[in-house]
Coordinates of N, CA and C in Angstrom, one line a residue:
M1 N -1.6 49.1 -22.9 CA -2.6 48.0 -23.7 C -2.9 47.0 -22.6
K2 N -4.2 46.4 -22.6 CA -4.6 45.4 -21.7 C -5.5 44.6 -22.5
E3 N -5.7 43.3 -22.1 CA -6.7 42.4 -22.6 C -8.0 42.9 -22.3
T4 N -8.9 42.7 -23.3 CA -10.2 43.3 -23.2 C -11.2 42.0 -22.7
G5 N -12.3 42.6 -22.2 CA -13.4 41.7 -21.8 C -14.5 41.5 -22.9
V6 N -15.6 41.1 -22.6 CA -16.7 40.9 -23.7 C -17.2 42.3 -24.1
T7 N -17.4 43.1 -23.1 CA -18.0 44.5 -23.5 C -16.9 45.4 -24.1
L8 N -17.2 46.1 -25.2 CA -16.2 46.7 -25.9 C -16.5 48.2 -25.5
R9 N -15.5 48.9 -24.8 CA -15.5 50.3 -24.4 C -14.6 51.2 -25.2
A10 N -13.5 50.7 -25.7 CA -12.4 51.3 -26.3 C -11.9 50.6 -27.4
V11 N -11.1 51.3 -28.3 CA -10.5 50.6 -29.5 C -9.8 49.4 -29.1
A12 N -9.8 48.4 -29.9 CA -9.3 47.2 -29.4 C -8.9 46.3 -30.6
L13 N -8.1 45.3 -30.5 CA -7.8 44.3 -31.5 C -8.4 43.0 -31.0
R14 N -9.1 42.3 -31.8 CA -9.5 41.0 -31.5 C -8.6 40.0 -32.3
I15 N -7.8 39.1 -31.7 CA -6.8 38.3 -32.2 C -7.2 36.9 -32.3
T16 N -7.3 36.3 -33.6 CA -7.5 34.9 -33.7 C -6.4 34.2 -34.3
S17 N -5.9 33.3 -33.7 CA -4.7 32.5 -34.0 C -5.1 31.6 -35.1
P18 N -4.0 30.9 -35.9 CA -4.3 30.0 -37.1 C -5.1 28.9 -36.5
E19 N -4.9 28.5 -35.2 CA -5.7 27.4 -34.6 C -7.0 27.7 -34.2
G20 N -7.5 29.1 -34.2 CA -8.8 29.5 -33.8 C -8.8 30.1 -32.4
E21 N -7.7 30.2 -31.7 CA -7.9 30.7 -30.4 C -8.0 32.2 -30.3
R22 N -8.8 32.7 -29.5 CA -8.9 34.3 -29.5 C -8.5 34.8 -28.2
S23 N -8.0 35.9 -28.5 CA -7.5 36.9 -27.3 C -8.0 38.4 -27.7
G24 N -8.0 39.3 -26.9 CA -8.3 40.8 -27.2 C -7.3 41.5 -26.5
I25 N -7.0 42.6 -27.1 CA -5.9 43.7 -26.6 C -6.6 45.1 -26.9
E26 N -6.6 45.9 -25.9 CA -7.3 47.2 -25.9 C -6.0 48.1 -26.3
L27 N -6.3 49.1 -27.2 CA -5.5 50.0 -27.7 C -5.5 51.3 -27.0
D28 N -4.7 51.9 -26.3 CA -4.7 53.1 -25.8 C -3.8 54.2 -26.4
G29 N -3.5 54.1 -27.7 CA -2.7 54.9 -28.3 C -1.4 54.3 -29.0
G30 N -0.9 55.0 -30.0 CA 0.0 54.3 -30.9 C 1.4 54.9 -30.6
P31 N 2.4 54.5 -31.2 CA 2.4 53.2 -32.1 C 2.3 52.1 -31.4
V32 N 1.7 50.9 -32.1 CA 1.7 49.6 -31.6 C 2.3 48.8 -32.6
T33 N 3.4 48.0 -32.0 CA 4.1 47.1 -33.0 C 3.6 45.7 -32.9
I34 N 3.5 45.1 -34.1 CA 2.9 43.7 -34.1 C 3.8 42.9 -34.9
G35 N 4.2 41.6 -34.2 CA 5.2 40.7 -34.9 C 5.6 39.6 -34.0
R36 N 6.8 39.0 -34.3 CA 7.1 37.8 -33.7 C 8.1 38.2 -32.5
A37 N 8.0 37.5 -31.3 CA 9.0 37.8 -30.2 C 10.2 37.1 -30.5
A38 N 11.3 37.8 -30.2 CA 12.7 37.2 -30.5 C 13.4 37.6 -29.2
P39 N 14.7 37.0 -28.9 CA 15.4 37.2 -27.6 C 15.7 38.7 -27.5
D40 N 16.0 39.4 -28.5 CA 16.4 40.8 -28.4 C 15.2 41.7 -28.9
H41 N 14.0 41.3 -28.9 CA 12.9 42.1 -29.4 C 11.6 41.5 -28.9
A42 N 10.9 42.5 -28.3 CA 9.4 42.1 -27.8 C 8.3 43.2 -28.3
P43 N 7.7 42.7 -29.4 CA 6.7 43.7 -30.0 C 5.5 43.9 -28.9
D44 N 4.7 44.9 -29.2 CA 3.6 45.2 -28.2 C 2.5 44.0 -28.4
V45 N 2.4 43.7 -29.6 CA 1.4 42.5 -29.9 C 2.4 41.3 -30.5
A46 N 2.6 40.2 -29.6 CA 3.4 39.2 -30.0 C 2.5 38.2 -30.6
L47 N 2.8 37.6 -31.8 CA 2.0 36.5 -32.5 C 2.9 35.3 -32.4
G48 N 2.3 34.3 -31.6 CA 3.1 33.0 -31.3 C 2.3 32.1 -30.7
P49 N 2.7 30.8 -30.8 CA 4.0 30.5 -31.4 C 4.1 30.5 -32.9
D50 N 5.2 30.7 -33.4 CA 5.4 30.8 -34.8 C 6.7 30.0 -35.4
P51 N 6.5 28.6 -35.3 CA 7.7 27.8 -35.6 C 8.3 28.0 -37.0
Q52 N 7.4 28.4 -38.1 CA 8.0 28.5 -39.3 C 8.7 29.9 -39.5
R53 N 8.6 30.8 -38.4 CA 9.2 32.2 -38.5 C 8.7 32.9 -39.7
W54 N 7.5 32.9 -39.9 CA 6.7 33.6 -41.3 C 6.3 34.9 -40.7
V55 N 6.1 35.1 -39.5 CA 5.8 36.5 -39.0 C 6.9 37.1 -38.7
G56 N 7.1 38.5 -39.3 CA 8.3 39.4 -39.0 C 8.5 39.7 -37.5
R57 N 9.7 40.1 -37.2 CA 9.9 40.5 -35.8 C 9.1 41.9 -35.6
L58 N 9.2 42.6 -36.6 CA 8.5 43.9 -36.6 C 7.6 44.0 -37.9
H59 N 6.6 43.2 -37.9 CA 5.8 42.8 -39.1 C 5.1 44.1 -39.6
C60 N 4.3 44.8 -38.7 CA 3.4 45.9 -39.0 C 3.3 46.6 -37.8
T61 N 2.8 47.9 -38.0 CA 2.7 48.9 -37.0 C 1.4 49.7 -37.2
L62 N 0.6 49.8 -35.9 CA -0.5 50.6 -35.9 C -0.1 52.0 -35.5
D63 N -0.7 53.0 -36.0 CA -0.4 54.4 -35.5 C -1.6 55.2 -35.4
Y64 N -1.6 56.1 -34.5 CA -2.9 56.9 -34.3 C -2.5 58.3 -34.3
A65 N -3.2 59.2 -35.2 CA -2.9 60.5 -35.4 C -4.1 61.1 -35.9
E66 N -4.4 62.5 -35.4 CA -5.5 63.2 -35.9 C -6.7 62.5 -35.9
G67 N -7.0 61.9 -34.8 CA -8.3 61.1 -34.6 C -8.5 59.9 -35.5
M68 N -7.3 59.3 -36.2 CA -7.6 58.2 -37.0 C -6.4 57.3 -36.8
W69 N -6.7 56.0 -36.9 CA -5.8 54.8 -36.8 C -5.4 54.5 -38.1
S70 N -4.1 54.1 -38.3 CA -3.5 53.7 -39.6 C -2.7 52.4 -39.3
V71 N -2.5 51.7 -40.5 CA -1.5 50.5 -40.3 C -0.5 50.4 -41.5
T72 N 0.8 50.0 -41.1 CA 1.8 50.1 -42.1 C 2.5 48.7 -42.0
D73 N 2.7 48.2 -43.2 CA 3.6 46.9 -43.3 C 5.0 47.3 -43.2
N74 N 5.8 46.8 -42.4 CA 7.2 47.2 -42.4 C 8.2 46.3 -43.3
A75 N 7.8 46.4 -44.5 CA 8.5 45.5 -45.5 C 8.7 44.0 -45.1
S76 N 7.5 43.5 -44.5 CA 7.7 42.1 -44.0 C 7.9 41.1 -45.2
V77 N 8.5 40.0 -44.9 CA 8.9 39.1 -46.0 C 7.6 38.5 -46.6
N78 N 6.8 38.1 -45.8 CA 5.5 37.4 -46.2 C 4.2 38.4 -46.4
G79 N 4.3 39.6 -46.0 CA 3.3 40.5 -46.4 C 2.2 40.7 -45.4
T80 N 1.4 41.7 -45.4 CA 0.2 41.8 -44.6 C -0.9 42.0 -45.6
L81 N -2.1 41.2 -45.3 CA -3.2 41.5 -46.1 C -4.3 42.2 -45.2
L82 N -5.1 43.1 -45.9 CA -6.0 44.0 -45.2 C -7.4 43.7 -45.8
R83 N -8.3 43.1 -45.1 CA -9.7 42.9 -45.5 C -10.6 44.0 -45.0
H84 N -11.2 44.7 -46.1 CA -12.0 45.9 -45.8 C -13.4 45.4 -46.5
G85 N -14.5 45.1 -45.7 CA -15.6 44.7 -46.3 C -15.4 43.3 -47.0
D86 N -15.9 43.3 -48.3 CA -15.8 42.1 -49.0 C -14.5 42.1 -49.8
R87 N -13.6 43.0 -49.6 CA -12.4 43.2 -50.4 C -11.0 42.8 -49.6
T88 N -10.2 42.0 -50.1 CA -8.9 41.7 -49.3 C -7.8 41.9 -50.4
E89 N -6.8 42.7 -49.9 CA -5.8 43.2 -50.8 C -4.5 43.2 -49.9
R90 N -3.3 43.0 -50.6 CA -2.1 43.3 -50.0 C -1.9 44.7 -49.5
L91 N -1.5 44.7 -48.3 CA -1.2 46.2 -47.7 C 0.0 46.8 -48.4
Q92 N 0.0 48.0 -49.0 CA 1.0 48.6 -49.6 C 1.1 50.0 -49.0
G93 N 2.4 50.3 -48.3 CA 2.4 51.7 -47.7 C 1.5 51.8 -46.4
R94 N 1.2 52.9 -46.1 CA 0.3 53.3 -44.8 C -1.1 53.3 -45.4
R95 N -2.0 52.6 -44.6 CA -3.5 52.7 -44.9 C -4.3 53.1 -43.7
R96 N -5.3 53.9 -43.8 CA -6.2 54.0 -42.8 C -6.9 52.8 -42.4
I97 N -7.2 52.4 -41.3 CA -8.0 51.3 -40.7 C -9.1 51.6 -40.0
Q98 N -10.1 50.9 -40.3 CA -11.5 51.3 -39.6 C -12.2 50.1 -39.0
H99 N -13.2 50.4 -38.3 CA -13.9 49.4 -37.6 C -14.3 48.3 -38.3
G100 N -14.0 47.1 -38.0 CA -14.3 45.8 -38.6 C -13.3 45.4 -39.7
D101 N -12.3 46.2 -39.9 CA -11.3 45.7 -40.9 C -10.4 44.7 -40.2
V102 N -9.9 43.8 -41.1 CA -9.2 42.6 -40.6 C -7.8 42.6 -41.3
L103 N -6.7 42.4 -40.3 CA -5.4 42.2 -40.9 C -5.1 40.7 -40.9
L104 N -4.6 40.2 -41.9 CA -4.4 38.9 -42.1 C -2.8 38.6 -42.3
I105 N -2.2 37.9 -41.4 CA -0.7 37.6 -41.3 C -0.4 36.2 -41.4
L106 N 0.2 35.7 -42.4 CA 0.4 34.2 -42.6 C 1.3 33.6 -41.4
G107 N 0.6 32.5 -40.9 CA 1.1 31.9 -39.7 C 1.5 30.6 -39.9
D108 N 0.9 29.9 -40.9 CA 1.2 28.4 -41.1 C 0.5 28.0 -42.4
M109 N 0.7 26.7 -42.7 CA 0.1 26.1 -43.8 C -0.3 24.8 -43.6
T110 N -1.4 24.2 -44.2 CA -1.7 22.8 -44.0 C -0.6 22.0 -44.9
P111 N -0.7 20.7 -44.7 CA 0.2 19.7 -45.6 C -0.3 19.9 -46.9
E112 N -1.5 20.3 -47.3 CA -1.9 20.4 -48.7 C -1.6 21.8 -49.2
G113 N -0.9 22.6 -48.4 CA -0.7 24.1 -48.9 C -1.6 25.0 -48.9
E114 N -2.7 24.8 -48.0 CA -3.7 25.9 -47.7 C -3.1 26.8 -46.6
P115 N -3.3 28.2 -46.8 CA -2.6 29.1 -45.8 C -3.6 29.2 -44.6
L116 N -2.9 29.3 -43.5 CA -3.5 29.6 -42.2 C -3.1 31.0 -41.6
Y117 N -3.9 31.9 -41.3 CA -3.7 33.2 -40.9 C -3.8 33.5 -39.5
W118 N -3.2 34.4 -38.9 CA -3.6 35.2 -37.9 C -4.4 36.2 -38.3
E119 N -5.7 36.4 -37.6 CA -6.6 37.4 -38.1 C -6.7 38.5 -36.7
L120 N -6.3 39.6 -37.3 CA -6.5 40.9 -36.1 C -7.5 41.7 -36.5
T121 N -8.8 41.7 -36.0 CA -9.8 42.5 -36.2 C -9.9 43.8 -35.4
F122 N -9.9 44.8 -36.1 CA -9.8 46.1 -35.5 C -11.3 46.6 -35.1
L123 N -11.4 47.1 -33.8 CA -12.8 47.3 -33.3 C -12.7 48.6 -32.7
D124 N -13.5 49.5 -33.2 CA -13.6 50.8 -32.7 C -15.1 51.2 -32.6
P125 N -15.7 51.2 -31.4 CA -17.1 51.5 -31.1 C -17.5 52.9 -31.4
H126 N -16.6 53.8 -31.5 CA -16.9 55.2 -31.7 C -16.8 55.7 -33.2
T127 N -16.6 54.8 -34.1 CA -16.5 55.2 -35.5 C -17.7 55.0 -36.4
T128 N -17.8 55.7 -37.5 CA -19.0 55.3 -38.4 C -18.4 54.6 -39.6
R129 N -19.0 53.6 -39.9 CA -18.4 52.7 -41.0 C -18.7 53.3 -42.3
P130 N -18.0 53.4 -43.3 CA -18.2 54.0 -44.6 C -18.9 53.0 -45.4
A131 N -19.6 53.6 -46.5 CA -20.2 52.7 -47.6 C -19.1 51.9 -48.2
P132 N -19.6 50.7 -48.6 CA -18.5 50.0 -49.4 C -18.1 50.6 -50.7
F133 N -16.9 50.3 -51.2 CA -16.5 50.7 -52.5 C -16.4 49.7 -53.5
G134 N -16.7 50.0 -54.7 CA -16.6 49.1 -55.7 C -15.3 48.5 -56.0
A135 N -15.1 47.2 -56.4 CA -14.0 46.7 -56.8 C -13.4 47.1 -58.1
P136 N -12.0 47.3 -58.3 CA -11.6 47.7 -59.6 C -11.6 46.7 -60.6
E137 N -11.6 47.0 -61.9 CA -11.7 46.1 -62.9 C -10.5 45.1 -62.9
E138 N -10.8 43.9 -63.2 CA -9.8 42.8 -63.3 C -8.7 43.3 -64.4
V139 N -7.5 43.0 -64.1 CA -6.4 43.2 -65.1 C -6.1 41.8 -65.6
R140 N -5.9 41.6 -66.9 CA -5.7 40.4 -67.5 C -4.2 40.4 -68.0
H141 N -3.7 39.4 -68.2 CA -2.2 39.2 -68.7 C -2.3 38.4 -69.9
A142 N -1.4 38.7 -71.0 CA -1.3 38.0 -72.1 C 0.0 37.2 -72.2
G143 N 0.6 36.9 -70.9 CA 1.6 35.9 -70.7 C 3.0 36.3 -71.2
P144 N 3.9 35.3 -71.1 CA 4.0 34.4 -70.0 C 4.5 35.1 -68.5
G145 N 3.9 34.7 -67.6 CA 4.2 35.3 -66.3 C 3.5 34.7 -65.3
L146 N 3.5 35.1 -64.0 CA 3.1 34.4 -62.9 C 2.1 35.6 -62.0
R147 N 0.9 35.1 -61.6 CA 0.2 35.9 -60.7 C 0.0 35.2 -59.4
Y148 N 0.3 35.9 -58.3 CA 0.3 35.1 -57.0 C -0.9 35.8 -56.4
D149 N -1.8 35.0 -55.8 CA -2.9 35.4 -55.0 C -2.7 35.3 -53.5
W150 N -2.6 36.6 -53.0 CA -2.1 36.6 -51.5 C -3.0 36.1 -50.6
V151 N -4.4 36.0 -50.9 CA -5.3 35.6 -50.0 C -5.4 34.1 -50.0
S152 N -5.4 33.4 -50.9 CA -5.5 31.9 -51.2 C -4.1 31.3 -51.2
A153 N -2.9 32.0 -51.2 CA -1.7 31.6 -51.3 C -1.7 30.5 -52.6
Q154 N -2.2 30.9 -53.7 CA -2.1 30.2 -54.9 C -1.6 30.9 -56.0
A155 N -0.7 30.2 -56.8 CA -0.1 30.9 -58.1 C -0.8 30.4 -59.4
Y156 N -0.8 31.4 -60.2 CA -1.4 31.2 -61.5 C -0.4 31.5 -62.6
R157 N -0.3 30.6 -63.6 CA 0.5 30.7 -64.8 C -0.3 31.5 -65.8
C158 N 0.2 32.7 -66.3 CA -0.5 33.4 -67.1 C 0.1 33.4 -68.7
E159 N -0.6 33.1 -69.7 CA 0.0 33.0 -71.0 C -1.2 33.3 -72.0
N160 N -1.0 34.1 -72.9 CA -2.0 34.2 -74.1 C -3.4 34.6 -73.5
G161 N -3.5 35.3 -72.4 CA -4.8 35.6 -71.8 C -5.4 34.6 -71.1
T162 N -4.8 33.6 -70.8 CA -5.3 32.4 -70.0 C -4.5 32.2 -68.7
E163 N -5.2 32.0 -67.6 CA -4.6 31.6 -66.3 C -4.9 30.2 -66.1
T164 N -3.7 29.5 -65.5 CA -3.8 28.1 -65.1 C -3.2 28.1 -63.7
L165 N -4.1 27.4 -62.8 CA -3.6 27.3 -61.4 C -2.4 26.5 -61.4
V166 N -1.4 26.8 -60.7 CA -0.2 26.0 -60.4 C -0.4 25.1 -59.3
T167 N -0.2 23.8 -59.4 CA -0.3 22.8 -58.3 C 1.0 22.2 -58.2
G168 N 1.0 21.4 -57.0 CA 2.3 20.7 -56.6 C 3.3 21.5 -55.8
L169 N 3.0 22.8 -55.6 CA 4.1 23.5 -54.8 C 4.2 23.1 -53.4
R170 N 5.1 23.0 -52.8 CA 5.6 22.8 -51.4 C 5.6 24.0 -50.7
P171 N 5.5 24.0 -49.4 CA 5.6 25.4 -48.6 C 6.6 26.3 -49.0
Q172 N 7.9 25.6 -49.0 CA 9.0 26.7 -49.3 C 8.8 27.2 -50.8
G173 N 8.3 26.5 -51.7 CA 8.0 27.1 -53.0 C 7.0 28.1 -52.9
H174 N 6.0 27.9 -52.2 CA 5.0 29.1 -52.0 C 5.7 30.3 -51.5
Q175 N 6.5 30.1 -50.5 CA 7.2 31.2 -49.7 C 8.1 31.8 -50.7
L176 N 8.8 31.1 -51.5 CA 9.8 31.8 -52.3 C 8.9 32.6 -53.4
L177 N 7.8 32.2 -54.0 CA 7.0 33.0 -55.0 C 6.3 34.2 -54.2
R178 N 5.9 33.8 -53.0 CA 5.1 34.9 -52.3 C 6.3 36.0 -52.1
Y179 N 7.4 35.8 -51.7 CA 8.4 36.8 -51.3 C 8.8 37.5 -52.7
M180 N 9.0 36.9 -53.8 CA 9.4 37.5 -54.9 C 8.3 38.1 -55.6
A181 N 7.1 37.8 -55.5 CA 5.9 38.6 -56.0 C 5.7 39.9 -55.2
G182 N 5.9 39.8 -54.0 CA 5.8 41.0 -52.9 C 6.8 42.0 -53.3
R183 N 7.9 41.7 -54.1 CA 8.8 42.6 -54.5 C 8.6 43.3 -55.9
N184 N 7.3 43.0 -56.4 CA 7.1 43.4 -57.9 C 7.0 44.9 -57.7
G185 N 7.2 45.4 -59.2 CA 7.1 46.9 -59.5 C 5.8 47.1 -60.4
G186 N 4.7 46.7 -60.0 CA 3.6 46.8 -60.8 C 3.5 46.0 -62.0
G187 N 4.1 44.8 -61.8 CA 4.0 43.9 -63.0 C 5.4 43.7 -63.7
A188 N 6.4 44.4 -63.2 CA 7.8 44.4 -63.8 C 8.4 43.2 -63.4
A189 N 9.4 42.7 -64.2 CA 10.1 41.5 -63.7 C 10.9 41.8 -62.2
V190 N 10.9 40.8 -61.4 CA 11.5 40.9 -60.2 C 12.7 40.1 -60.0
A191 N 13.9 40.8 -59.8 CA 15.2 40.1 -59.8 C 15.5 40.1 -58.1
C192 N 15.9 39.0 -57.6 CA 16.4 38.9 -56.2 C 17.7 38.2 -56.1
E193 N 18.6 38.8 -55.2 CA 19.9 38.2 -55.1 C 19.8 36.8 -54.2
H194 N 20.8 35.9 -54.3 CA 20.9 34.8 -53.6 C 20.8 35.0 -52.1
A195 N 21.5 36.0 -51.5 CA 21.5 36.2 -50.1 C 20.2 36.7 -49.7
E196 N 19.5 37.6 -50.5 CA 18.2 38.1 -50.2 C 17.2 36.9 -50.0
L197 N 17.3 35.9 -51.0 CA 16.3 34.9 -51.0 C 16.7 33.9 -49.7
I198 N 17.9 33.6 -49.5 CA 18.2 32.8 -48.4 C 17.7 33.5 -47.1
A199 N 17.7 34.7 -46.8 CA 17.1 35.3 -45.6 C 15.7 35.4 -45.6
A200 N 15.0 35.4 -46.6 CA 13.6 35.3 -46.9 C 13.0 33.9 -46.4
L201 N 13.8 32.9 -46.9 CA 13.4 31.6 -46.6 C 13.7 31.1 -45.2
W202 N 15.0 31.4 -44.8 CA 15.5 30.8 -43.5 C 15.8 31.9 -42.4
G203 N 15.7 33.1 -42.7 CA 15.8 34.1 -41.7 C 17.5 34.5 -41.6
P204 N 17.8 35.5 -40.7 CA 19.2 35.7 -40.8 C 20.0 34.6 -40.1
P205 N 21.3 34.6 -40.3 CA 22.1 33.5 -39.7 C 22.0 33.2 -38.4
E206 N 21.8 34.2 -37.6 CA 21.7 34.2 -36.1 C 20.5 33.2 -35.7
E207 N 19.5 33.2 -36.6 CA 18.2 32.4 -36.2 C 18.4 30.9 -36.8
W208 N 19.4 30.5 -37.4 CA 19.6 29.3 -37.9 C 19.8 28.3 -36.8
A209 N 19.5 27.0 -37.0 CA 19.9 26.0 -36.1 C 21.3 25.8 -35.9
P210 N 21.9 25.5 -34.7 CA 23.3 25.2 -34.6 C 23.9 24.3 -35.7
H211 N 25.1 24.6 -36.2 CA 25.8 23.7 -37.1 C 25.0 23.6 -38.4
R212 N 24.1 24.5 -38.7 CA 23.2 24.6 -39.9 C 23.6 25.9 -40.7
S213 N 23.8 25.6 -41.9 CA 24.0 26.8 -42.8 C 23.3 26.6 -44.2
Y214 N 23.1 27.8 -44.9 CA 22.2 27.8 -46.1 C 23.0 28.6 -47.1
D215 N 23.0 28.2 -48.4 CA 23.8 28.7 -49.5 C 22.9 28.7 -50.8
R216 N 23.5 29.2 -51.9 CA 22.7 29.2 -53.1 C 22.4 27.9 -53.7
T217 N 23.0 26.7 -53.2 CA 22.7 25.4 -53.5 C 21.5 25.1 -53.0
D218 N 21.1 25.5 -51.8 CA 19.7 25.3 -51.2 C 18.6 26.0 -51.9
I219 N 18.9 27.2 -52.4 CA 18.0 28.0 -53.1 C 17.8 27.3 -54.4
A220 N 18.7 27.0 -55.0 CA 18.7 26.2 -56.3 C 17.8 25.1 -56.3
G221 N 17.9 24.1 -55.2 CA 17.0 23.0 -55.0 C 15.5 23.4 -55.0
I222 N 15.2 24.5 -54.4 CA 13.7 25.0 -54.2 C 13.4 25.6 -55.7
V223 N 14.3 26.3 -56.2 CA 13.8 26.9 -57.4 C 13.5 25.7 -58.7
R224 N 14.4 24.7 -58.7 CA 14.2 23.6 -59.5 C 12.7 22.9 -59.3
A225 N 12.3 22.8 -58.1 CA 11.1 22.2 -57.6 C 9.9 23.2 -58.2
V226 N 10.1 24.4 -58.0 CA 9.2 25.5 -58.5 C 9.1 25.4 -59.9
R227 N 10.1 25.4 -60.7 CA 10.0 25.3 -62.1 C 9.3 24.0 -62.6
R228 N 9.5 23.0 -61.9 CA 8.7 21.8 -62.4 C 7.1 22.1 -62.3
C229 N 6.7 23.0 -61.5 CA 5.5 23.4 -61.3 C 4.8 24.5 -62.2
V230 N 5.7 25.5 -62.5 CA 5.3 26.7 -63.1 C 5.7 26.8 -64.5
E231 N 6.6 26.2 -64.9 CA 7.1 26.3 -66.4 C 6.6 25.1 -67.2
S232 N 6.3 25.5 -68.5 CA 5.9 24.4 -69.4 C 7.1 23.7 -69.9
D233 N 8.2 24.3 -69.8 CA 9.5 23.6 -70.0 C 10.6 24.0 -69.1
P234 N 10.4 23.1 -67.9 CA 11.5 23.5 -66.9 C 13.0 23.7 -67.2
S235 N 13.4 23.1 -68.3 CA 14.8 23.2 -68.9 C 15.1 24.5 -69.5
N236 N 13.9 25.1 -69.9 CA 14.0 26.4 -70.6 C 13.0 27.5 -69.9
P237 N 13.4 27.9 -68.7 CA 12.5 28.6 -67.9 C 12.1 30.0 -68.5
K238 N 10.9 30.5 -68.5 CA 10.5 31.8 -68.9 C 9.7 32.5 -68.0
I239 N 9.5 32.0 -66.7 CA 8.8 32.7 -65.7 C 9.9 32.8 -64.5
L240 N 10.5 31.8 -64.0 CA 11.4 31.9 -63.0 C 12.7 31.7 -63.5
E241 N 13.4 32.9 -64.0 CA 14.6 32.8 -64.8 C 15.9 32.9 -63.8
T242 N 17.0 32.4 -64.3 CA 18.3 32.6 -63.6 C 19.0 33.8 -64.1
V243 N 19.5 34.6 -63.1 CA 20.2 36.0 -63.4 C 21.7 35.4 -63.1
T244 N 22.5 35.1 -64.0 CA 23.8 34.6 -63.8 C 24.6 35.5 -62.9
G245 N 25.1 34.9 -61.8 CA 26.1 35.6 -60.8 C 25.2 36.4 -59.8
I246 N 23.9 36.5 -59.9 CA 23.1 37.4 -59.0 C 22.2 36.5 -58.2
G247 N 21.1 35.9 -59.0 CA 20.2 35.3 -58.5 C 19.1 34.8 -59.3
Y248 N 17.8 35.2 -59.0 CA 16.8 34.7 -60.0 C 15.8 35.9 -60.2
R249 N 15.1 35.9 -61.3 CA 14.1 36.9 -61.7 C 12.8 36.2 -61.9
L250 N 11.8 36.7 -61.3 CA 10.3 36.2 -61.5 C 9.7 37.2 -62.4
N251 N 9.0 36.7 -63.5 CA 8.4 37.5 -64.4 C 7.0 37.4 -64.0
L252 N 6.2 38.7 -63.7 CA 5.0 38.7 -63.2 C 4.0 39.1 -64.4
C253 N 2.7 38.7 -64.2 CA 1.8 39.2 -65.1 C 1.7 40.7 -65.0
P254 N 1.6 41.5 -66.1 CA 1.5 42.9 -66.0 C 0.4 43.4 -65.2
G255 N 0.5 44.3 -64.4 CA -0.6 44.9 -63.7 C -1.0 44.1 -62.5
D256 N -0.1 43.0 -62.1 CA -0.2 42.2 -60.8 C 0.1 42.9 -59.7
R257 N -0.7 43.6 -58.8 CA -0.3 44.4 -57.8 C -0.8 43.5 -56.3
R258 N -1.2 42.4 -56.5 CA -1.9 41.7 -55.4 C -0.8 41.5 -54.3

């Protein structure tokens, strides 16, 4: 792989950082790993700086086979979004990628909680773009549960067929809901262990700052703050529930696959 110039002659990725800086990488075959550089790991396409460590070390992979490129999210904590035409959805499994498609990977958030993404635009001068497909019908929920919008990084409380925007979430609260929503089973309740949530929010112990450790007390503090935002009665939670001795369970709107 090599950086590209202005004239596009081969398949390439145009990379735009959350700050708007652009670069280009030519793709000469797969697999191509995309992620965050670490002392023991160097992906083919390194997205950085990433002080929040929201980009996975092996976040996603591009593959080339039988004349087609595809992309796979490698069970990343914060997920990968795929924008195809006017549709943006969370990447599930392996998907074919076509000219003009954009991969969105969370890189940062503003103090107001607005998501800032790495944008990786796939450019293939030799392909024919397909006609756009219609969007599926919206799935409504009769509550109580939570819907997480992966594009806007906003959460909605669903109850009795009504959605209410959740406000006041801090970045780690967003990250907690984003991770747990990404573990959904097509709208089924999502239960996560304490250790799993600690790794999702702060990474593995070897990445923690010297003399710093995290335990279920730290998770509990974030959960309390989230409940104040998502629950009608935080003392009797219905959406983000405690699973005694295990961790926490997030109840999602049925059919929420975003």
